[in-house]
Amino acid sequence: FQNTVLVWIPCIYLWVCFPVYFLYLRYHDRGYIQMSNLNKAKTALGLILWIVCWADLFYSFWERSQNIFRAPFFLIGPTVLGITMLLATFLIQYERIKGVQSSGVMMIFWLISLTCAAVVFRSKIKYALNRGAEVDAFRYATFCIYFILLLVQLILCCFPERPPLFSETNPCPEFSTSFLSRITFWWITGLMIQGYRRPLEAKDLWSLNKEDKSEEIVPGLARNWAKEWKFAEVFYLKFGILGACCKPDISFSYIKRTNSSLHRLLIHFVNNKAAPNWQGYFYTGLLFVCACLQTLILHQYFHICFVTGMRLKTAIVGVIYRKALVITNSARKTSTVGEIVNLMSVDAQRFMDLATYINMIWSAPFQVILALYLLWQNLGPSVLAGVAVMILLVPINAVMAMKTKTYQVAQMKSKDNRIKLMNEILNGIKVLKLYAWELAFREKVLEIRQKELKVLKKSAYLAAMATFTWVCAPFLVALSTFAVYVTIDKNNILDAQKAFVSLALFNILRFPLNMLPMVISSIVEASVSLKRLRVFLSHEELDPDSIIRSPITAGEFLFLLKINVCSKAELCALYFSINFTVPEGSLVAVVGQVGCGKSSLLSALLGEMDKKEGYVVVKGSVAYVPQQAWVQNATLQDNIIFGREMNESRYKRVIEACALLPDIEILPAGDKTEIGEKGVNMSGGQKQRVSLARAVYCNADVCLFDDPLSAVDAHVGKHIFENVIGPKGILKNKTRVLVTHAINYLPQMDTILVMSDGEISEMGSYQELLEQDGAFAEFLRTYANTEQSMENSGKLTYKFFWNKLMRENTTAHHLLTDTQPDPSSDLGLPGNSPNLYTGHDMLWYGIPLWLKGELLILKPDLRNEYFFFSFCLQVKATVYWDYMKAIGLFISFLSIFLFMCNHIASLASNYWLSLWTDDPVINGTQQYTNVRLGVYGALGISQGLLVLIYSSIAVFGYSMVVSIGGILASRHLHLNLLHSVLRSPMSFFERTPSGNLVNRFSKEIDTIDSTIPPIIKMFMGSTFNVIGACIIILLATPIAAVIIPPLGLIYLFVQRFYVATSRQLKRLESVSRSPVYSHFNETLLGVSVIRAFEEQKRFIKQNDMKVDENQKAYYPSIVANRWLAVRLEYVGNCIVLFAALFAVMARNKLSAGLVGLSVSYSLQITAYLNWLVRMSSELETNIVAVERVKEYAEMEKEAEWSIEQTAPASTWPEEGKIEFRGYGLRYREDLDLVLKNINVTINGGEKIGIVGRTGAGKSSLTLGLFRINEAAEGEIIIDGVNIAKIGLHDLRFKITIIPQDPVLFSGSLRMNLDPFDQHSDEDIWRSLELAHLKNFVSSLPDKLNHDCAEGGENLSVGQRQLVCLARALLRKSKILVLDEATAAVDLETDKLIQSTIKSQFEECTVLTIAHRLNTIMDYTR
């Protein structure tokens, strides 16, 4: 045996591993490691081992030559062993070449070899010590050398090699540490200590392993997806990795069974008083070793699963992002931003959760079968009764799983709708505040939330049922089996050995049976997510060949468009049928009325429309300026360069031409100033100019401008036209297509296209069109004269206006000369976006503000999120208390009480069993015993039944109570969050990235809804389990009282040590998650620009970097979890060791029943402890969601919405007289006044024009009027009522504004006009008619119920502006404010609007902020 089997075991192991390991190394190259002394030593030892083995072989040959014939194995053994040693030496070198720093395969090989050799070594020594034994000196010597060499090899194997050449900076130490350190997760200890001493920061984290990075993972999934088009396949490919996980899981199952067999032997030993003591100690030691092995294997398995889950999430996020860049506009309508964000957050998370448990699908049945087999050996056929009970429970679970799936789908749908609506509310919050519509939208959100909670409640009832069946399953199984066993045969005696081994096996059964429903439900959830993902990923993509892009050759034309396109607003079925060519280098204007398809024409040139027939040819590269400027959250310079190389001279020229120089001089950090999300710290005009500069800088061959001049003042527009677009501008040699409403530029155009209703009605140069004398010429005559006179008078008025202002107002003069170079160049200070740290204050007063060292202009929320994170490292007890209050204190304490009842019941039933098995009557006569046992059994069963019923009620009760409590809490928290976000002042939204707010409403609320309640259930369950187990162990072996407290202290220390780091990692991960969503949102808003500039690759790369940054914090947190689990299970294993040890020591005093009970509980304690720690850390990390939601719920609020005492009369304001008395306004406490000492009286019915250069404070005046910003000094009186004294809604309902950016919400057109349903259809149609929209709306198939897309994207900007006018007409207030409301419409429509305002608001007071002076020519003053 020693010369054959023990020699061959290590050889077989290495040869079996070799092919797989060789292939693995071949495809996983980590770089090349240089020869080190360690490596030389290992190689040398390997060769010496080979020589030693073959020395034996040659010795055998020599013996044969001397005619001494030995058994064949003396030849075979050394031969095989020698070849194996050569193989081992080869592997040592091959690993070095492939960059493996420490090898598990080799470590295990040396360990097995040494263990086998140790057995042989011991017997050799014993044999040699026998007197008169004949020793083979040569073989004895070689074997000793062999044994020592193996020992040295094993020790060397524990040290890692040096890192490979060219490894990255701050690499993850995982692969550079030794194998031992890897399997015990020792390598992360350094980070844990660091996190315990001080808060971790992003720079402390290691870079990701190469195989976990997006650029490695995503292309794989994308490729397979394209190949298969069915996710199932991809899924299996992804889970190919799980093959690796299976091995640990199988071995884990076997070790578990070994434990139960050892348990049986131990009870047998305690019963058998004659057995020698060493047997007991041997079993105890073996039990401990098995438990430790089980720990190591199980956590390797979990680690692999979690990493797989992480990769899966990375892959899904990457694939979704890549898809979002190529999806068509019509498909974009079906998947809203909210849905796509949910796919990235919630659904990707579902896959991660599934990866952890997917193996249970096959391993759970496997464990059940093994346990049943052992039970059959123990109790015989009676086991079948238990099996029957289990089989009965399966369909019940299945039905529940199916039900859960339907609820899941419904819940996700509501969640998508809610996030979509929230997204729009956050984007259009300013409009909501100006119109006082918060309540209407709050009701809409709560209506969706109500549906969501209804579904959640149903799921909660189901979950309670499920918990009830799980907890009772092992109970019922044990009960039925014992009952049948005792009753079928008089000779069946239930003794300690049978009862407790069976109980231990039933407990083993409990794990897979509990896990199966969980796994099934997570598979169900994942399949729901999978379906949603499949729908999104199979949306149609833009056809890259819809435009023919050819390189530039010296050709005649640059555009050739012969096309029939279906437009964006497919519902209006606007079909162009267009033919035209544009010669190279010419300047083309596209003019026409609102909604006639000018912007759609440009979209067609960009390939953004669905082409029905015809072709588009574009030569060379394209630059595009959209009508609504899209600005990235990056520095001003990055926005202009947009990924191109920096060219100083060109950059300066572009900035000058686009009139950005004065702005840059005023910005605190010049062109390095960070622009907030959606450009919050810039005015509309500035954003438009940045967008223009981007197009000019990229030096493309074709430039498409979608009305970029409407957002800037007249003189700036002129400057830009002359220096950029016009015949003398920077772009004079490029082909330019300009959509415009400004007539004064038309004479300088090469060609003019006149569009109406998607057709080109006229085309030609300015002169030709005048000669044709068509509709266009007529239109020109009416307007050209006014425009011309305007141009000249405009200049004079401006100069006159400024000089007058300078003379009169010395304070303003002081202010202007301080920071503004010259009033005639446009500064573009934000005229319409007064912000908290942004907008004017930052720009006017940017310089002193900068000196104060306030860097908060940057994305302030990310900074303070980080500070918020580091400062409250401990989750405060108050958060738990808040959560309990949100649930309701009665329910909280009730659930704790029910938990206690349940656990007392289960302890009692097991203790009862131990008493029953120790029934002393067994020593009496057989027949008497059976009667007694029967009665006793019946008693036991009946008592068991009582206990069972009692505990079941408790289980059902607590499960129910916790779930319903959780729903109450999440309803309460969401309501508070929503209410306080809607009541926050405007400044809050300007300094908080919308990504953060959306994150609160999606991820955090989802956590509170569906993650926290089950975690609380499991946490309480495992807490009571641990306490119960300790009580039982103390009852059985009171001496354990010495050992349990110290172990408890170690346990607590490890746990606290871990939680400090784990919590920070979780927070770092949360902080780095927001930028992923923000960047994604930004990309979706600017996707047409990104496509036009062909910058998709760069954006994909940015997204990958942000995702990797997030996973960088997630990866250490997975490992930290495993680190903790391994440490704690060792504490648990020590409890097993001591429980068994004390039982062996005190075996004469103990009954077998108690030993059985105490050991079976101690075997479970490791699992309970492990679970308890996982749950407590899960609870701590997830309860952060409550903290983050509370944090936003306790923000500063604006004034009350309505105040009963001071509410004005319902008819107020009657005449509309406005008085400003010494009025002053500032944006923030520490900033100077923006408006100073304004005294003006506006009588009722007057029409007032407000002019001034950009940033002079025109819009600030209106914000003061609406109390978006409260007065710093003075007051505004409307019809004798001081507006600061009344509620905000009382004020805002009575005055109406038509804002500069027209904002629509998704929903019907009717909802957009009248969200409170206060007006009849006749009123609405009348207002549409006056707003010149009646023809358009009546041509829609759904009329008033026409669905507006998210942000109103299926209407043109001009049409949106008219919808805003219709809103104002409906409200019929006494005071109307127009904030540059007609900038985006053509002159004809502008004239119509002005006449409508004149006739409809004749008695009203009208305040107009204007860029075009002709809008306010005929005003009162």
mmCIF file of C-alpha atoms in Angstrom, residues 196 1026 1030 1040-1058 1124 1127-1128 1131-1132 1134-1135 1169 1173:
data_model
loop_
_atom_site.group_PDB
_atom_site.id
_atom_site.type_symbol
_atom_site.label_atom_id
_atom_site.label_comp_id
_atom_site.label_asym_id
_atom_site.label_seq_id
_atom_site.Cartn_x
_atom_site.Cartn_y
_atom_site.Cartn_z
ATOM 1 C CA TYR A 196 -9.890 51.166 10.327
ATOM 2 C CA VAL A 1026 -26.893 32.303 17.618
ATOM 3 C CA CYS A 1030 -25.071 29.316 22.803
ATOM 4 C CA ALA A 1040 -18.090 26.121 27.770
ATOM 5 C CA ALA A 1041 -18.908 29.323 29.688
ATOM 6 C CA VAL A 1042 -15.139 29.782 29.982
ATOM 7 C CA ILE A 1043 -14.600 29.758 26.228
ATOM 8 C CA ILE A 1044 -17.717 31.378 24.723
ATOM 9 C CA PRO A 1045 -17.171 34.960 26.072
ATOM 10 C CA PRO A 1046 -13.544 35.304 24.773
ATOM 11 C CA LEU A 1047 -14.599 33.904 21.401
ATOM 12 C CA GLY A 1048 -17.526 36.329 21.451
ATOM 13 C CA LEU A 1049 -15.120 39.227 22.058
ATOM 14 C CA ILE A 1050 -12.840 38.155 19.190
ATOM 15 C CA TYR A 1051 -15.930 37.888 17.053
ATOM 16 C CA LEU A 1052 -17.084 41.389 17.945
ATOM 17 C CA PHE A 1053 -13.637 42.871 17.395
ATOM 18 C CA VAL A 1054 -13.287 41.291 13.938
ATOM 19 C CA GLN A 1055 -16.753 42.460 13.037
ATOM 20 C CA ARG A 1056 -16.230 46.080 14.126
ATOM 21 C CA PHE A 1057 -12.852 46.110 12.420
ATOM 22 C CA TYR A 1058 -14.470 44.931 9.227
ATOM 23 C CA LEU A 1124 -14.639 38.578 7.302
ATOM 24 C CA ARG A 1127 -12.217 34.875 10.002
ATOM 25 C CA LEU A 1128 -15.588 34.473 11.660
ATOM 26 C CA VAL A 1131 -14.261 31.523 15.415
ATOM 27 C CA GLY A 1132 -17.317 29.327 14.832
ATOM 28 C CA CYS A 1134 -13.387 26.933 17.446
ATOM 29 C CA ILE A 1135 -16.787 26.755 19.129
ATOM 30 C CA LEU A 1169 -22.534 33.389 12.779
ATOM 31 C CA VAL A 1173 -22.344 39.013 10.168
#
